[in-house]
Short mmCIF file of C-alpha atoms and ligand atoms in Angstrom, two decimals:
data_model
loop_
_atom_site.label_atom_id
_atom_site.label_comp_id
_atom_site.label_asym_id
_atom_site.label_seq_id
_atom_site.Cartn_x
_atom_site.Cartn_y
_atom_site.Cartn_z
CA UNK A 1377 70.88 -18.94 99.77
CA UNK A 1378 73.66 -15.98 100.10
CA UNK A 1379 73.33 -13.31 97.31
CA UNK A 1380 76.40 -11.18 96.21
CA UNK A 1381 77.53 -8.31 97.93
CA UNK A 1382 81.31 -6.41 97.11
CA UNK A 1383 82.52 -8.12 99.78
CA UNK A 1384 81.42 -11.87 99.49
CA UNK A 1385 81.26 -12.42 96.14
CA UNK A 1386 84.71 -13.71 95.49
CA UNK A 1387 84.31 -16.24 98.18
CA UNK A 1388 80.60 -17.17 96.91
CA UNK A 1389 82.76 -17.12 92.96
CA UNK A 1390 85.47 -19.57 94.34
CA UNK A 1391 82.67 -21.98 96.13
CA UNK A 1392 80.97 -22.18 92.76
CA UNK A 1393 84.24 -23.68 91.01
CA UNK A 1394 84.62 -26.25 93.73
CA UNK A 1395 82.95 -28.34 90.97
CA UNK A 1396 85.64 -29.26 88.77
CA UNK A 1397 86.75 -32.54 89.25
CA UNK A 1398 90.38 -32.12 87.57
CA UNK A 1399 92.06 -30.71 90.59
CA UNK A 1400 94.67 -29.45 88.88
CA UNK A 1401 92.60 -27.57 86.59
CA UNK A 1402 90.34 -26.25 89.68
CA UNK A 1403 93.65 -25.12 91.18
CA UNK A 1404 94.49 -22.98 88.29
CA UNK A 1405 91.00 -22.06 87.59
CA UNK A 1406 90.22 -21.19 91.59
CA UNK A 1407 93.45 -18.87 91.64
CA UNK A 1408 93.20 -17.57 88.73
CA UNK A 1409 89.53 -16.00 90.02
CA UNK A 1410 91.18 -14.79 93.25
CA UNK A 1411 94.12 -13.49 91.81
CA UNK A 1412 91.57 -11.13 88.96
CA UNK A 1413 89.70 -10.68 91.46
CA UNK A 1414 92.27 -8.77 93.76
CA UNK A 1415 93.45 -6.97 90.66
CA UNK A 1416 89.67 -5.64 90.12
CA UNK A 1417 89.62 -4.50 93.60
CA UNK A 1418 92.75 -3.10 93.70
CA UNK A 1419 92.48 -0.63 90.34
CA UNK A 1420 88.73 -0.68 90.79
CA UNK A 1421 88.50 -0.08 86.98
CA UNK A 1422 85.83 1.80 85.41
CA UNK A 1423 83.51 0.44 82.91
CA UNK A 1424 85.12 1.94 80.54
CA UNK A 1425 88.88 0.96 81.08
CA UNK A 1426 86.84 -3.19 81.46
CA UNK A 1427 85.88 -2.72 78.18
CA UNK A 1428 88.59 -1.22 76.90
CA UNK A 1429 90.69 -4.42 78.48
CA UNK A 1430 88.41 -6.72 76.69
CA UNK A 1431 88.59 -4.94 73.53
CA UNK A 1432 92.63 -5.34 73.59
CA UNK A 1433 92.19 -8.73 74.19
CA UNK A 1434 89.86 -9.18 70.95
CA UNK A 1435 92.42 -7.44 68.69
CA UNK A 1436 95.22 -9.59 70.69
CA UNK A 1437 93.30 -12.53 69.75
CA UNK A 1438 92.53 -11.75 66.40
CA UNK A 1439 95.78 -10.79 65.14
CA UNK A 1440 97.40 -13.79 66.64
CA UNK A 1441 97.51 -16.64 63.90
CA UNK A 1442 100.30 -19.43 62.91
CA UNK A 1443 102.92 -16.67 61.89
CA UNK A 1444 102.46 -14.06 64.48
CA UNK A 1445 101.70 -14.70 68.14
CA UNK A 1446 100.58 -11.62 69.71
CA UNK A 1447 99.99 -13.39 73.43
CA UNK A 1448 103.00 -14.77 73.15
CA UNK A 1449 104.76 -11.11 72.84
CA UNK A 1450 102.34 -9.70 75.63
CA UNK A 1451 103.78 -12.90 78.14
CA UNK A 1452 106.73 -11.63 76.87
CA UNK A 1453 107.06 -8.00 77.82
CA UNK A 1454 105.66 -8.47 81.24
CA UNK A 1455 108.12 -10.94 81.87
CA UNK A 1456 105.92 -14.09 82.05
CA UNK A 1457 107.06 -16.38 79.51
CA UNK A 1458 110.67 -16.28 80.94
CA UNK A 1459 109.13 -16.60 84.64
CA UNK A 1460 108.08 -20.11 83.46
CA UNK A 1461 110.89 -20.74 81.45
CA UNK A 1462 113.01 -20.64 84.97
CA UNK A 1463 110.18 -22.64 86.63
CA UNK A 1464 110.21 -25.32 84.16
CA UNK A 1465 113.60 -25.58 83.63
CA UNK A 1466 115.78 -25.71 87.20
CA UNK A 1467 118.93 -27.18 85.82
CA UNK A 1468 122.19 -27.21 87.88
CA UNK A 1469 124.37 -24.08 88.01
CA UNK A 1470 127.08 -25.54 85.71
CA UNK A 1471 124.76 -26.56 82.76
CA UNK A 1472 123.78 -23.89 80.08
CA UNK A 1473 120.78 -21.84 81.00
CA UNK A 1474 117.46 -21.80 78.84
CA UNK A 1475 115.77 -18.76 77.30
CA UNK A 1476 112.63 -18.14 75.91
CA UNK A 1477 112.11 -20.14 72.73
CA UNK A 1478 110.81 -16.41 71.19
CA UNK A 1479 108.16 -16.21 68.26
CA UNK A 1480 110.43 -17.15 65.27
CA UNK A 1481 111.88 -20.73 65.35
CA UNK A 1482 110.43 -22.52 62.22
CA UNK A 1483 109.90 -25.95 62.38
CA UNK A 1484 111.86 -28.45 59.73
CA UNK A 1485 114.88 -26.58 58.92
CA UNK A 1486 117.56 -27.98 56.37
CA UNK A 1487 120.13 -30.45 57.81
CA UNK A 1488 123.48 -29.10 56.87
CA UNK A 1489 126.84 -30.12 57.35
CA UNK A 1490 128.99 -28.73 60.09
CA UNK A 1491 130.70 -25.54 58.73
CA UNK A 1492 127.81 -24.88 56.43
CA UNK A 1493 126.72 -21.25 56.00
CA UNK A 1494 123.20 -20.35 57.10
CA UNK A 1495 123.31 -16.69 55.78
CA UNK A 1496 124.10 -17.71 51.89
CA UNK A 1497 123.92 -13.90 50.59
CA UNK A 1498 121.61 -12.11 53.26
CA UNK A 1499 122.44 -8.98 54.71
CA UNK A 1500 125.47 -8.64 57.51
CA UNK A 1501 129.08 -8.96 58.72
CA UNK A 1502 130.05 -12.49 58.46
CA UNK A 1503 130.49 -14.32 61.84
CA UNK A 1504 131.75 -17.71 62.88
CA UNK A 1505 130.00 -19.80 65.79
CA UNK A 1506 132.59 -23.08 66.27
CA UNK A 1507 132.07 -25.12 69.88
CA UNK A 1508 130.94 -27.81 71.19
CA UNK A 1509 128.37 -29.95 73.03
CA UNK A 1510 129.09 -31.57 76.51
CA UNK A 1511 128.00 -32.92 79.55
CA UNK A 1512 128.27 -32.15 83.49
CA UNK A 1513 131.68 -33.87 83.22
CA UNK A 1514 133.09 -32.41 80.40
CA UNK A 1515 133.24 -34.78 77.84
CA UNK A 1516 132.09 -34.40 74.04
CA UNK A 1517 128.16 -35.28 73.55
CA UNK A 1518 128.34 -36.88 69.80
CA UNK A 1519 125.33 -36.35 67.64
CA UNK A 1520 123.53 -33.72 69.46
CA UNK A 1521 121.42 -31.72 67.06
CA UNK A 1522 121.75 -27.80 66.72
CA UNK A 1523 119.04 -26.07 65.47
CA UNK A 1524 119.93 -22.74 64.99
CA UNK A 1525 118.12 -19.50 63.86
CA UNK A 1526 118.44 -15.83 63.74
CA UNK A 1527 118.24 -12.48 62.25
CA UNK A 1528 120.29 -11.53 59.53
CA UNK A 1529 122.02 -8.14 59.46
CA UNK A 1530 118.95 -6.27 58.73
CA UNK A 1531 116.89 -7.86 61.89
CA UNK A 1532 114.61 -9.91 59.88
CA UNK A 1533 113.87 -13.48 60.83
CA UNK A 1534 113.03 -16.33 58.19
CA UNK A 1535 109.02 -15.18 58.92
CA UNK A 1536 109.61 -11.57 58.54
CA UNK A 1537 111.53 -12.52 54.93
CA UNK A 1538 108.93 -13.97 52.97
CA UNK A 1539 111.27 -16.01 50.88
CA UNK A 1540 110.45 -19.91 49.69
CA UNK A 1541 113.53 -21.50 50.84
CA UNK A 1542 115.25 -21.56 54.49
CA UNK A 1543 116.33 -18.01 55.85
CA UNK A 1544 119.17 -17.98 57.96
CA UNK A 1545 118.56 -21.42 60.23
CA UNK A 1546 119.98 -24.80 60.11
CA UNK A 1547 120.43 -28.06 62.15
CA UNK A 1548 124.07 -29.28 62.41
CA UNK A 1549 125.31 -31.87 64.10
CA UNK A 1550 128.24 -32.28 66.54
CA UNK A 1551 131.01 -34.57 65.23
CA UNK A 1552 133.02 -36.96 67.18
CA UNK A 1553 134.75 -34.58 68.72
CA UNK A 1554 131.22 -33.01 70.15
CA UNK A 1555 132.80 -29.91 68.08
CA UNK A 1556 130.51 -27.87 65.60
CA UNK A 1557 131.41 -25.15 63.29
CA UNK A 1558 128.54 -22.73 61.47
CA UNK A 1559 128.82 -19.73 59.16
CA UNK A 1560 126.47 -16.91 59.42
CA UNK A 1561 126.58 -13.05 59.57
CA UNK A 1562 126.39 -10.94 62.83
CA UNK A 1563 123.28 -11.01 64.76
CA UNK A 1564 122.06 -6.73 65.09
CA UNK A 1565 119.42 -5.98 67.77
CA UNK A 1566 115.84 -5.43 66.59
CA UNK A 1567 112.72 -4.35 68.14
CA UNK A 1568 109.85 -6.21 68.70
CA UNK A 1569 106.76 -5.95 66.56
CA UNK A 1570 105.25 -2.63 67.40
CA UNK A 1571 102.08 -2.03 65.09
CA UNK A 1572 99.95 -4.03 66.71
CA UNK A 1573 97.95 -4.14 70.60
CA UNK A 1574 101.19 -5.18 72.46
CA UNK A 1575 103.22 -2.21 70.56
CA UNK A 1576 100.14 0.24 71.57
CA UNK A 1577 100.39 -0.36 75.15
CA UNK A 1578 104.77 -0.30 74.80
CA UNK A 1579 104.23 3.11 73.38
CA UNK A 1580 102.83 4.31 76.03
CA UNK A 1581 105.97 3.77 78.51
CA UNK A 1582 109.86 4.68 78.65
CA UNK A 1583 110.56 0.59 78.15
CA UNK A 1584 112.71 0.37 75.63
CA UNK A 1585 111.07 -2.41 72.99
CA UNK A 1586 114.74 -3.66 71.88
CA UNK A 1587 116.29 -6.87 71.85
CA UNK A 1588 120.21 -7.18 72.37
CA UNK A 1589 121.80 -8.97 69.45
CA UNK A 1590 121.56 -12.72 69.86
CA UNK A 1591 121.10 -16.45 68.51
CA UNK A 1592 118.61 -18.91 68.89
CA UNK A 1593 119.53 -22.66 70.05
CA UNK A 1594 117.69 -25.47 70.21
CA UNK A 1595 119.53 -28.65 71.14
CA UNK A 1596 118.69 -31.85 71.60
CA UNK A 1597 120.94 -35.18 72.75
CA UNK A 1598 119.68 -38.73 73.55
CA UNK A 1599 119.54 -38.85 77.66
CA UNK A 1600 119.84 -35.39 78.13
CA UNK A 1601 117.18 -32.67 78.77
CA UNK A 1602 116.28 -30.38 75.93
CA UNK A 1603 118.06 -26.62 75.31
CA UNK A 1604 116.81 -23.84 74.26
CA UNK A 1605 118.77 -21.21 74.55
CA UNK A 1606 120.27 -17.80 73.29
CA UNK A 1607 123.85 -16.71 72.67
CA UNK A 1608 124.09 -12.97 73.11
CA UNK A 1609 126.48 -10.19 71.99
CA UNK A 1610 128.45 -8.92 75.34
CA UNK A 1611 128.92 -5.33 74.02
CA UNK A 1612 125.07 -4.82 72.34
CA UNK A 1613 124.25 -1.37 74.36
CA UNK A 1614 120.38 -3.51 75.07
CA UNK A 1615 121.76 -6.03 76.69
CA UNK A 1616 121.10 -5.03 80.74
CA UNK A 1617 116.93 -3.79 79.21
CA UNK A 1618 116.08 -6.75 77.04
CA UNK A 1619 112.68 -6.45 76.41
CA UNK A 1620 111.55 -9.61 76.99
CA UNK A 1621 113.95 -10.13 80.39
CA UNK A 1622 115.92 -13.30 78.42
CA UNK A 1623 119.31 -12.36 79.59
CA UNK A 1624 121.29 -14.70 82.04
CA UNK A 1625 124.83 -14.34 82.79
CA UNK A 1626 126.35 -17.43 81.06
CA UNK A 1627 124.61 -16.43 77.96
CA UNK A 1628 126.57 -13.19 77.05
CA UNK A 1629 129.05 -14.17 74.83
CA UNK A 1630 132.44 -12.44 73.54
CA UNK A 1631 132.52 -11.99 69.35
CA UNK A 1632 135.61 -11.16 68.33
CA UNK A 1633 136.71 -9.25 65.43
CA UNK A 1634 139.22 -11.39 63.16
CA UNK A 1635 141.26 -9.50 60.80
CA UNK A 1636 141.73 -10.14 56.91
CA UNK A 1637 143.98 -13.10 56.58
CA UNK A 1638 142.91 -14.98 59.34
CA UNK A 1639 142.44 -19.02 59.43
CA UNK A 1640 138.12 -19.32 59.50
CA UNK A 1641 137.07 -22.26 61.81
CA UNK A 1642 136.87 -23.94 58.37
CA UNK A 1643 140.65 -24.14 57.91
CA UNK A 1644 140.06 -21.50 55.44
CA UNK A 1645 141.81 -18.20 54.32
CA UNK A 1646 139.32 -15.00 55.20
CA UNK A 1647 139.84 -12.70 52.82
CA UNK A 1648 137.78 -10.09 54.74
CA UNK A 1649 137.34 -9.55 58.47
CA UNK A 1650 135.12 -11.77 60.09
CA UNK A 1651 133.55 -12.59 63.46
CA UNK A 1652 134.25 -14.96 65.86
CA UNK A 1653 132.40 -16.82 68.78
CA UNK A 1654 132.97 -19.26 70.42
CA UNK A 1655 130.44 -21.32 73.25
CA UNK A 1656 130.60 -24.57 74.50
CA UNK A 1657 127.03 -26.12 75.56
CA UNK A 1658 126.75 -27.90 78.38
CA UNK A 1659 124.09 -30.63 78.76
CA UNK A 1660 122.53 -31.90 82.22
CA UNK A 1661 121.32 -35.45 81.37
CA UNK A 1662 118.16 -36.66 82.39
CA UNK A 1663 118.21 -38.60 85.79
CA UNK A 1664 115.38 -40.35 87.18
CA UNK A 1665 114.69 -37.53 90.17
CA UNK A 1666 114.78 -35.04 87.37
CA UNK A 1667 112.44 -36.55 85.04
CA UNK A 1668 109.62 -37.12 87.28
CA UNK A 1669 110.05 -33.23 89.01
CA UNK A 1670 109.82 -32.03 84.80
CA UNK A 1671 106.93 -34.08 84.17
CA UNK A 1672 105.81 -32.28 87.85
CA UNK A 1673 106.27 -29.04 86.13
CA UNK A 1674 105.03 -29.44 83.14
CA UNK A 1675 101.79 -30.83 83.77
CA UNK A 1676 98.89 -28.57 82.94
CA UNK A 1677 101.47 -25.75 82.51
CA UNK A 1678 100.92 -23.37 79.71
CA UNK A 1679 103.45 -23.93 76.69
CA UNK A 1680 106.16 -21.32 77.14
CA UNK A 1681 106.85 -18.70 74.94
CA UNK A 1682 109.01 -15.36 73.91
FE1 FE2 B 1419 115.36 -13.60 68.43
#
């Protein structure tokens, strides 16, 4: 029998969880002890700052329910839940990147019609989205669902609203033409929820806790793999210190500035200044390579977040 000394006892640790017969979950139970256990001897903490750790966690944990998601945030900040996101989603170059899905898409929003307005009343500058849905090749993807959500002019999400009914989000539809055409107000940047553990540890660097102005996606077409995905405003000053690291390239978007008068993607007469942007979404179908490497991936991941 060896006993534990500083020096063995991560060895004698990782023996000990040899026993797990899921090797997958041995793999990610056996690195996650070596991995905590270089962090221990690297900061060599003292008892204090352990128990301090473990008391963050128990707040983390216990404000964390089915509206807020305080782990989710702390993956977030540290850059995490988009590390998986690009792990779990290698597309090909020309297909619209993923994001982080982000703590505010509700489930089981209204179907509306294509050129339907998702802000009806709230807060902000209107805005236009009108595009489309394609593939690799260029051609129109008919049917694909859009589920879209956002902030309103104010930074609130349907959650942060309180309200019975739907607060600006939707699912359209593409029409034949793979073209869709939605009516909201101008996304603002907001900050991310800073009165709870995450916020305490934020406020104690320079990181700026802002994200740029921006659109949530979430499309779906038979054959084709899953997108979820943000839309962001080019000029927003937060775009190149996004909190939560969600920018890619093809994502930043141009919204133009319409006078009074203009034609609306509607076909109507604006009689006030309006928004504009315009995106076409590219889909990567599934293939049979690509389907078995996500179903790699995914296995015994943990769900990604934002
Ligand atoms: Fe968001």
């Amino acid at each position: 029998m060896t006993y534990v000394t500083e020096s063995n006892i991560t060895d004698i640790v990782l023996d000990r969880w040899e026993a797990v017969p899921d090797q997958r979950f041995r793999r990610i139970m056996q690195s996650m002890i070596k991995h905590l256990h270089a962090l221990v001897r690297d900061i060599e903490p003292t008892e204090q700052e352990w128990m301090a750790a473990i008391e963050w966690l128990t707040r983390t944990g216990k404000l964390s329910n089915e509206k807020r998601q305080e782990f989710v945030l702390a993956s977030d900040v540290v850059g995490v839940s988009m590390l998986i996101d690009c792990i779990n989603h290698r597309l090909s170059s020309e297909a619209t990147p993923t994001t982080v899905t982000g703590p505010f898409h509700v489930h089981g929003s209204p179907n509306l019609p294509n050129g339907a307005d998702i802000a009806r009343g709230a807060p902000g500058e209107p805005c236009y989205i009108a595009g489309s849905v394609r593939n690799l090749d260029g051609k129109p993807i008919v049917g694909a669902t859009l589920d879209i959500w956002q902030a309103d002019g104010d930074g609130h999400y349907d959650a942060q609203h309180g309200g019975d009914e739907a607060w600006m989000r939707g699912v359209f539809r593409s029409d034949s033409t793979g073209a869709f055409v939605v009516q909201t107000v101008l996304p603002v940047p907001y900050s991310i929820p800073m009165d709870g553990p995450v916020g305490e540890i934020m406020a104690r660097t320079k990181i700026s806790p802002m994200r740029p102005s921006h659109i949530h996606f979430l499309i779906n077409a038979p054959g084709h793999h899953q997108l979820i995905t943000h839309l962001f405003k080019k000029s927003c000053p937060y775009i190149a210190s996004d909190v939560v690291y969600g920018v890619k390239a093809p994502l930043i978007s141009e919204f133009d500035l319409m006078p009074a008068g203009s034609v609306t993607p509607n076909g109507t007469i604006a009689h006030h200044a309006f928004w504009m942007l315009q995106y076409d979404f590219v889909l990567e179908p599934i293939t049979e390579h690509a389907s078995t490497k996500t179903s790699a991936a995914a296995q015994g991941c943990l769900a990604p977040g934002g």
